Amino acid sequence: MGLVQWLKGKFLCHLIICYGFLVSGLLVNLLQICTLPLWPINKQLARRINCKLGYSLTSQSVALLEWWSGSEVTFYTDPANYQIYGKENAIVVLNHNFEIDFLCGWTFCDRFGVLGASKCLAKKELSYLPVIGWMWYFLEMVFIKRKWEEDKRSFVQSLQNLRDYPENFWFLLHCEGTRFTEEKHQISMEVAEKKGLPKLKHHLLPRTKGFWVAVQNLRGTVAAVYCCTLNFRNNETPTLLGVINGKKYHPDLYIRRIPLESVPEDEAECSAWLHKLYQEKDQFQEDYSQTGCFPGPVVTPPRGPWALINWIGWTCLLLYPLYLLLVQLVNSGSILTILATVAFCSADQGAVEGRTAHKWQELSRIKTWKPCVWCT
């Protein structure tokens, strides 16, 4: 293991990454608040500014995956469609099998220049959290409480607000509603049996109501549905902690472009269409497990430098005050303080990282899949 890889596993590096993300996030939030007076004067300009501010924060996660861990997504798609990506609005349907699938989705957005304007469906509680939640609020993310009677009006209004959005945007949807686990899959397939639906091996049942409402309200604004199926080579089980530790993964993403006109307008027909789409996705995953690749040619859009430049810029800017503090500490001549600082920085944090991994596993077990009003 080289020196660089050894450093990537050290707690001090992780601390610097988290410090940079959190502090830069708060500064982005402050700048977003400063755009409030601009909204009634020039709404579209305020939106564009918030897209750039959102990119400066979200792209740090992309840089973490691509440049820090060295993981690069391989895209399988029709070359003809490849020329269209990033030049139109789209609904992106992603499977939710892995801990870092959201990072791969953001990488897809970044490669085609729509990361700053990408949208997603998020829990209402997140909008109250600083950094990510506040950033998403200014980016006009669609927040829900997962109670249809309460969500219906706000959900539709949020989608209608995107009709005059000044930038090309992608609306990212995890139609399964939660990440795949064996326990959730078992419950989901019991529901499928009761409803007379074909069982899925690699997915949970999609929740169709949210998809149908999104399609209906974005017709005329969105040109296509991008059906994305993600998997990892060599049966890798990627984790966010692994990415932070600099572990390299090998994600493959199969993208199909489906014109929105081919999605039925009727709710029942749209529900059946989405179930059929997930049956196809399930077959693609089964074929991948056998062959190790998806169908279709491989395309490799160039990895732009802006995510890395932005990340380095924020890191340098925010570490400079700490550097000055360290210089003052050394100049103070307090041997005890210096020794305590060195001991903290060089301490082996394996136990800390082990507890962190354990917490991630606990969190993944807490949520259970259950049908709700957002289901068919």
Short mmCIF file of C-alpha atoms in Angstrom, two decimals:
data_model
loop_
_atom_site.label_atom_id
_atom_site.label_comp_id
_atom_site.label_asym_id
_atom_site.label_seq_id
_atom_site.Cartn_x
_atom_site.Cartn_y
_atom_site.Cartn_z
CA MET A 1 0.00 0.00 0.00
CA GLY A 2 1.43 3.36 -1.06
CA LEU A 3 1.80 6.41 1.10
CA VAL A 4 -1.14 8.21 -0.52
CA GLN A 5 -3.46 5.25 0.00
CA TRP A 6 -2.27 4.97 3.60
CA LEU A 7 -3.07 8.64 4.19
CA LYS A 8 -6.56 8.21 2.73
CA GLY A 9 -7.36 5.76 5.51
CA LYS A 10 -6.32 8.10 8.30
CA PHE A 11 -8.90 9.72 10.54
CA LEU A 12 -7.27 13.15 10.21
CA CYS A 13 -7.93 13.14 6.45
CA HIS A 14 -11.53 12.13 7.06
CA LEU A 15 -11.83 14.95 9.59
CA ILE A 16 -10.54 17.46 7.03
CA ILE A 17 -13.00 16.19 4.41
CA CYS A 18 -15.96 16.48 6.80
CA TYR A 19 -14.79 19.88 8.06
CA GLY A 20 -14.50 21.20 4.50
CA PHE A 21 -17.91 19.88 3.47
CA LEU A 22 -19.76 21.16 6.53
CA VAL A 23 -18.17 24.62 6.69
CA SER A 24 -18.39 25.17 2.92
CA GLY A 25 -22.01 24.02 3.13
CA LEU A 26 -22.81 26.61 5.77
CA LEU A 27 -21.14 29.30 3.69
CA VAL A 28 -23.14 28.19 0.63
CA ASN A 29 -26.31 28.36 2.73
CA LEU A 30 -25.40 31.90 3.80
CA LEU A 31 -24.87 32.95 0.18
CA GLN A 32 -28.17 31.33 -0.77
CA ILE A 33 -29.95 33.33 1.91
CA CYS A 34 -28.39 36.46 0.42
CA THR A 35 -30.21 35.69 -2.86
CA LEU A 36 -33.63 36.04 -1.19
CA PRO A 37 -34.03 39.77 -2.06
CA LEU A 38 -33.30 38.90 -5.70
CA TRP A 39 -36.18 36.42 -6.09
CA PRO A 40 -39.01 38.99 -6.45
CA ILE A 41 -36.84 41.13 -8.76
CA ASN A 42 -35.32 38.51 -11.07
CA LYS A 43 -36.43 34.99 -10.17
CA GLN A 44 -34.59 33.30 -13.03
CA LEU A 45 -31.28 34.93 -12.14
CA ALA A 46 -31.72 33.88 -8.50
CA ARG A 47 -32.35 30.33 -9.67
CA ARG A 48 -29.22 30.30 -11.82
CA ILE A 49 -27.10 31.62 -8.96
CA ASN A 50 -28.48 28.93 -6.64
CA CYS A 51 -27.67 26.27 -9.25
CA LYS A 52 -24.02 27.36 -9.21
CA LEU A 53 -23.95 27.48 -5.41
CA GLY A 54 -25.57 24.04 -5.22
CA TYR A 55 -23.01 22.67 -7.65
CA SER A 56 -20.13 23.97 -5.51
CA LEU A 57 -21.37 21.82 -2.63
CA THR A 58 -22.78 18.72 -4.34
CA SER A 59 -19.77 18.37 -6.65
CA GLN A 60 -17.58 17.78 -3.60
CA SER A 61 -19.29 14.39 -3.23
CA VAL A 62 -18.63 13.65 -6.90
CA ALA A 63 -14.96 14.59 -6.44
CA LEU A 64 -14.82 12.30 -3.41
CA LEU A 65 -16.02 9.36 -5.49
CA GLU A 66 -14.10 10.04 -8.71
CA TRP A 67 -10.86 11.64 -7.56
CA TRP A 68 -10.40 10.56 -3.93
CA SER A 69 -11.50 6.93 -4.21
CA GLY A 70 -10.63 6.67 -7.92
CA SER A 71 -14.00 5.08 -8.74
CA GLU A 72 -15.14 5.88 -12.27
CA VAL A 73 -18.61 5.00 -13.53
CA THR A 74 -18.73 3.08 -16.84
CA PHE A 75 -21.77 4.03 -18.90
CA TYR A 76 -23.65 1.59 -21.13
CA THR A 77 -26.02 3.39 -23.49
CA ASP A 78 -27.01 3.99 -27.09
CA PRO A 79 -24.48 6.38 -28.69
CA ALA A 80 -27.35 8.23 -30.37
CA ASN A 81 -28.92 8.95 -26.98
CA TYR A 82 -25.52 9.89 -25.58
CA GLN A 83 -25.57 12.99 -27.77
CA ILE A 84 -28.86 14.11 -26.18
CA TYR A 85 -28.00 13.70 -22.48
CA GLY A 86 -27.66 17.05 -20.75
CA LYS A 87 -29.52 18.90 -23.50
CA GLU A 88 -33.05 18.12 -22.33
CA ASN A 89 -35.08 17.82 -19.14
CA ALA A 90 -35.62 14.24 -17.98
CA ILE A 91 -36.97 12.00 -15.23
CA VAL A 92 -34.19 9.64 -14.12
CA VAL A 93 -35.37 6.34 -12.60
CA LEU A 94 -32.62 4.76 -10.47
CA ASN A 95 -32.49 1.44 -8.66
CA HIS A 96 -31.73 1.65 -4.95
CA ASN A 97 -29.55 -1.36 -4.15
CA PHE A 98 -26.32 0.20 -2.88
CA GLU A 99 -25.19 2.61 -0.21
CA ILE A 100 -23.50 4.91 -2.72
CA ASP A 101 -25.95 4.72 -5.63
CA PHE A 102 -26.84 8.38 -5.03
CA LEU A 103 -23.17 9.27 -5.63
CA CYS A 104 -23.21 7.40 -8.93
CA GLY A 105 -26.41 9.22 -9.87
CA TRP A 106 -24.79 12.58 -9.13
CA THR A 107 -21.76 11.53 -11.16
CA PHE A 108 -24.08 10.79 -14.10
CA CYS A 109 -25.54 14.30 -13.70
CA ASP A 110 -22.11 15.89 -13.45
CA ARG A 111 -20.75 14.20 -16.59
CA PHE A 112 -23.54 15.81 -18.61
CA GLY A 113 -23.54 19.22 -16.94
CA VAL A 114 -26.82 19.11 -15.00
CA LEU A 115 -25.58 18.42 -11.46
CA GLY A 116 -26.31 21.92 -10.15
CA ALA A 117 -29.87 21.80 -11.46
CA SER A 118 -30.65 18.16 -10.64
CA LYS A 119 -33.74 17.55 -8.50
CA CYS A 120 -34.90 14.69 -6.33
CA LEU A 121 -37.71 13.58 -4.05
CA ALA A 122 -36.75 14.05 -0.39
CA LYS A 123 -38.35 13.79 3.03
CA LYS A 124 -39.77 17.05 4.33
CA GLU A 125 -37.71 16.81 7.53
CA LEU A 126 -34.50 17.21 5.50
CA SER A 127 -35.49 20.74 4.45
CA TYR A 128 -34.95 21.91 8.04
CA LEU A 129 -31.36 20.64 8.24
CA PRO A 130 -28.46 23.02 7.55
CA VAL A 131 -26.06 22.36 4.69
CA ILE A 132 -27.80 19.74 2.49
CA GLY A 133 -31.39 20.47 3.54
CA TRP A 134 -31.17 24.25 3.22
CA MET A 135 -29.28 23.95 -0.06
CA TRP A 136 -32.01 21.69 -1.44
CA TYR A 137 -34.69 24.12 -0.30
CA PHE A 138 -33.16 26.93 -2.38
CA LEU A 139 -32.71 24.51 -5.31
CA GLU A 140 -36.47 23.82 -5.22
CA MET A 141 -36.22 20.15 -4.42
CA VAL A 142 -39.51 18.30 -4.04
CA PHE A 143 -40.12 17.58 -0.36
CA ILE A 144 -42.77 15.12 0.85
CA LYS A 145 -44.07 13.76 4.17
CA ARG A 146 -45.01 10.40 2.58
CA LYS A 147 -48.65 11.01 3.51
CA TRP A 148 -50.51 11.43 0.25
CA GLU A 149 -53.39 13.57 1.54
CA GLU A 150 -50.89 16.06 2.98
CA ASP A 151 -48.39 15.76 0.11
CA LYS A 152 -50.70 15.93 -2.89
CA ARG A 153 -51.04 19.70 -3.13
CA SER A 154 -47.42 20.59 -2.27
CA PHE A 155 -46.02 17.82 -4.48
CA VAL A 156 -47.99 18.97 -7.51
CA GLN A 157 -47.13 22.62 -6.86
CA SER A 158 -43.41 21.83 -6.56
CA LEU A 159 -43.48 20.02 -9.89
CA GLN A 160 -45.44 22.82 -11.56
CA ASN A 161 -42.81 25.29 -10.35
CA LEU A 162 -40.22 23.46 -12.46
CA ARG A 163 -42.04 24.19 -15.72
CA ASP A 164 -40.25 27.50 -16.20
CA TYR A 165 -36.90 26.42 -14.73
CA PRO A 166 -34.11 28.30 -16.56
CA GLU A 167 -31.61 25.41 -16.65
CA ASN A 168 -31.88 21.88 -18.04
CA PHE A 169 -32.72 19.67 -15.07
CA TRP A 170 -33.01 15.97 -14.27
CA PHE A 171 -35.54 14.78 -11.71
CA LEU A 172 -34.00 11.76 -9.96
CA LEU A 173 -36.42 9.16 -8.57
CA HIS A 174 -35.82 6.03 -6.50
CA CYS A 175 -39.22 4.50 -7.22
CA GLU A 176 -38.59 1.69 -4.72
CA GLY A 177 -38.74 4.28 -1.97
CA THR A 178 -35.99 2.77 0.17
CA ARG A 179 -32.74 0.85 -0.22
CA PHE A 180 -32.89 -2.87 -1.01
CA THR A 181 -32.28 -5.34 1.82
CA GLU A 182 -33.25 -8.99 2.07
CA GLU A 183 -35.77 -8.25 4.81
CA LYS A 184 -37.45 -5.48 2.83
CA HIS A 185 -37.39 -7.63 -0.29
CA GLN A 186 -39.21 -10.45 1.45
CA ILE A 187 -41.96 -8.10 2.64
CA SER A 188 -42.17 -6.48 -0.79
CA MET A 189 -42.57 -9.82 -2.56
CA GLU A 190 -45.33 -10.82 -0.15
CA VAL A 191 -47.17 -7.68 -1.27
CA ALA A 192 -46.47 -8.58 -4.90
CA GLU A 193 -48.00 -12.04 -4.37
CA LYS A 194 -51.13 -10.56 -2.80
CA LYS A 195 -51.52 -8.11 -5.70
CA GLY A 196 -50.87 -10.75 -8.33
CA LEU A 197 -47.74 -8.98 -9.60
CA PRO A 198 -44.66 -10.78 -10.97
CA LYS A 199 -41.98 -11.18 -8.32
CA LEU A 200 -38.67 -9.36 -8.63
CA LYS A 201 -35.35 -10.85 -7.61
CA HIS A 202 -33.12 -7.78 -7.46
CA HIS A 203 -35.59 -4.96 -6.74
CA LEU A 204 -38.42 -3.98 -4.44
CA LEU A 205 -41.82 -3.20 -5.89
CA PRO A 206 -41.82 0.32 -7.36
CA ARG A 207 -44.09 2.89 -5.77
CA THR A 208 -46.12 4.02 -8.70
CA LYS A 209 -48.24 6.95 -7.52
CA GLY A 210 -45.34 9.39 -7.14
CA PHE A 211 -44.00 8.42 -10.55
CA TRP A 212 -47.40 8.90 -12.21
CA VAL A 213 -47.95 12.32 -10.60
CA ALA A 214 -44.44 13.42 -11.62
CA VAL A 215 -44.99 12.32 -15.22
CA GLN A 216 -48.38 13.99 -15.46
CA ASN A 217 -47.19 17.32 -14.09
CA LEU A 218 -43.96 17.41 -16.09
CA ARG A 219 -45.46 16.56 -19.48
CA GLY A 220 -44.47 19.25 -21.92
CA THR A 221 -41.47 20.14 -19.77
CA VAL A 222 -39.64 16.81 -19.59
CA ALA A 223 -38.73 15.05 -22.82
CA ALA A 224 -37.88 11.54 -21.64
CA VAL A 225 -37.50 9.00 -18.87
CA TYR A 226 -33.94 7.74 -18.35
CA CYS A 227 -34.13 4.21 -16.98
CA CYS A 228 -30.86 3.66 -15.11
CA THR A 229 -29.71 0.30 -13.77
CA LEU A 230 -26.63 0.29 -11.55
CA ASN A 231 -24.40 -2.59 -10.49
CA PHE A 232 -20.79 -3.16 -9.41
CA ARG A 233 -18.24 -5.50 -10.87
CA ASN A 234 -16.82 -8.51 -9.03
CA ASN A 235 -19.79 -8.57 -6.61
CA GLU A 236 -18.45 -5.46 -4.87
CA THR A 237 -20.46 -4.16 -1.94
CA PRO A 238 -19.61 -0.45 -1.91
CA THR A 239 -20.00 1.68 1.19
CA LEU A 240 -19.70 5.38 1.86
CA LEU A 241 -17.04 4.62 4.47
CA GLY A 242 -15.08 2.72 1.83
CA VAL A 243 -15.20 5.75 -0.49
CA ILE A 244 -13.98 8.02 2.32
CA ASN A 245 -11.16 5.53 2.99
CA GLY A 246 -10.15 5.88 -0.67
CA LYS A 247 -11.27 2.41 -1.74
CA LYS A 248 -11.76 2.09 -5.49
CA TYR A 249 -15.00 0.60 -6.79
CA HIS A 250 -16.08 -0.28 -10.33
CA PRO A 251 -19.66 0.85 -10.98
CA ASP A 252 -21.47 0.09 -14.24
CA LEU A 253 -24.55 2.11 -15.20
CA TYR A 254 -26.92 1.03 -17.97
CA ILE A 255 -29.03 3.92 -19.31
CA ARG A 256 -32.05 3.66 -21.57
CA ARG A 257 -33.79 6.74 -22.93
CA ILE A 258 -37.57 6.34 -23.18
CA PRO A 259 -39.56 9.20 -24.77
CA LEU A 260 -42.14 10.52 -22.32
CA GLU A 261 -44.85 10.15 -24.97
CA SER A 262 -44.58 6.37 -24.56
CA VAL A 263 -45.54 6.56 -20.88
CA PRO A 264 -49.35 6.15 -20.52
CA GLU A 265 -51.36 9.04 -19.10
CA ASP A 266 -53.92 6.87 -17.33
CA GLU A 267 -52.85 6.09 -13.75
CA ALA A 268 -53.58 2.35 -13.90
CA GLU A 269 -51.84 1.99 -17.27
CA CYS A 270 -48.89 4.05 -16.04
CA SER A 271 -48.65 1.84 -12.95
CA ALA A 272 -48.60 -1.29 -15.13
CA TRP A 273 -46.00 0.34 -17.38
CA LEU A 274 -43.70 1.07 -14.41
CA HIS A 275 -44.05 -2.49 -13.07
CA LYS A 276 -43.11 -3.79 -16.50
CA LEU A 277 -40.11 -1.44 -16.57
CA TYR A 278 -38.90 -2.88 -13.25
CA GLN A 279 -39.35 -6.41 -14.54
CA GLU A 280 -37.03 -5.47 -17.41
CA LYS A 281 -34.57 -3.85 -14.98
CA ASP A 282 -34.66 -7.03 -12.91
CA GLN A 283 -33.77 -9.11 -15.96
CA PHE A 284 -30.88 -6.76 -16.76
CA GLN A 285 -29.57 -7.25 -13.22
CA GLU A 286 -29.92 -11.02 -13.54
CA ASP A 287 -28.03 -10.99 -16.85
CA TYR A 288 -25.34 -8.79 -15.27
CA SER A 289 -24.87 -11.28 -12.43
CA GLN A 290 -24.23 -13.95 -15.08
CA THR A 291 -22.10 -12.03 -17.60
CA GLY A 292 -20.58 -9.16 -15.60
CA CYS A 293 -21.74 -6.51 -18.07
CA PHE A 294 -24.84 -4.76 -19.37
CA PRO A 295 -26.05 -4.86 -22.99
CA GLY A 296 -25.11 -2.14 -25.43
CA PRO A 297 -21.93 -0.24 -26.21
CA VAL A 298 -19.79 1.46 -23.57
CA VAL A 299 -19.42 5.23 -23.71
CA THR A 300 -17.02 7.23 -21.57
CA PRO A 301 -17.81 10.92 -21.27
CA PRO A 302 -14.72 12.90 -20.23
CA ARG A 303 -14.23 13.44 -16.52
CA GLY A 304 -14.30 17.21 -16.15
CA PRO A 305 -11.86 18.93 -13.80
CA TRP A 306 -14.33 21.37 -12.25
CA ALA A 307 -15.47 19.12 -9.40
CA LEU A 308 -11.83 18.58 -8.38
CA ILE A 309 -10.90 22.26 -8.78
CA ASN A 310 -13.91 23.30 -6.71
CA TRP A 311 -13.06 20.75 -3.98
CA ILE A 312 -9.40 21.78 -3.80
CA GLY A 313 -10.39 25.44 -3.78
CA TRP A 314 -12.76 25.04 -0.83
CA THR A 315 -10.24 22.86 1.05
CA CYS A 316 -7.41 25.38 0.65
CA LEU A 317 -9.65 28.31 1.57
CA LEU A 318 -10.95 26.66 4.73
CA LEU A 319 -7.67 25.09 5.85
CA TYR A 320 -5.80 28.39 5.69
CA PRO A 321 -7.28 29.70 9.01
CA LEU A 322 -6.39 26.38 10.65
CA TYR A 323 -2.86 26.70 9.31
CA LEU A 324 -2.57 30.15 10.90
CA LEU A 325 -3.90 28.73 14.15
CA LEU A 326 -1.32 25.94 14.03
CA VAL A 327 1.48 28.45 13.44
CA GLN A 328 0.32 30.44 16.46
CA LEU A 329 0.21 27.23 18.49
CA VAL A 330 3.80 26.34 17.59
CA ASN A 331 4.97 29.88 18.26
CA SER A 332 3.30 29.85 21.67
CA GLY A 333 5.99 27.46 22.89
CA SER A 334 3.61 25.41 25.04
CA ILE A 335 5.21 21.95 24.90
CA LEU A 336 2.24 20.27 26.58
CA THR A 337 -0.27 21.75 24.10
CA ILE A 338 1.91 20.87 21.10
CA LEU A 339 2.40 17.28 22.29
CA ALA A 340 -1.34 16.87 22.93
CA THR A 341 -2.14 18.15 19.42
CA VAL A 342 0.43 15.85 17.78
CA ALA A 343 -0.86 12.89 19.78
CA PHE A 344 -4.42 13.59 18.65
CA CYS A 345 -3.46 13.97 14.99
CA SER A 346 -1.32 10.82 14.89
CA ALA A 347 -3.56 8.58 16.99
CA ASP A 348 -4.82 5.38 15.43
CA GLN A 349 -8.52 5.87 14.84
CA GLY A 350 -9.33 2.30 13.82
CA ALA A 351 -11.78 1.93 16.68
CA VAL A 352 -13.55 5.14 15.67
CA GLU A 353 -13.85 4.00 12.06
CA GLY A 354 -15.03 0.58 13.20
CA ARG A 355 -17.80 2.16 15.26
CA THR A 356 -18.74 4.35 12.29
CA ALA A 357 -19.10 1.32 10.04
CA HIS A 358 -21.18 -0.39 12.73
CA LYS A 359 -23.48 2.64 12.89
CA TRP A 360 -23.98 2.57 9.11
CA GLN A 361 -24.98 -1.10 9.38
CA GLU A 362 -27.40 -0.31 12.21
CA LEU A 363 -29.01 2.50 10.23
CA SER A 364 -29.50 0.23 7.23
CA ARG A 365 -31.37 -2.23 9.45
CA ILE A 366 -33.62 0.33 11.12
CA LYS A 367 -35.77 1.12 8.08
CA THR A 368 -38.17 -1.53 6.84
CA TRP A 369 -40.04 -1.65 3.56
CA LYS A 370 -43.78 -1.32 3.89
CA PRO A 371 -46.54 -0.41 1.47
CA CYS A 372 -47.99 3.10 1.81
CA VAL A 373 -50.30 5.47 -0.04
CA TRP A 374 -47.48 6.17 -2.49
CA CYS A 375 -47.62 2.51 -3.59
CA THR A 376 -49.91 1.16 -6.24
#
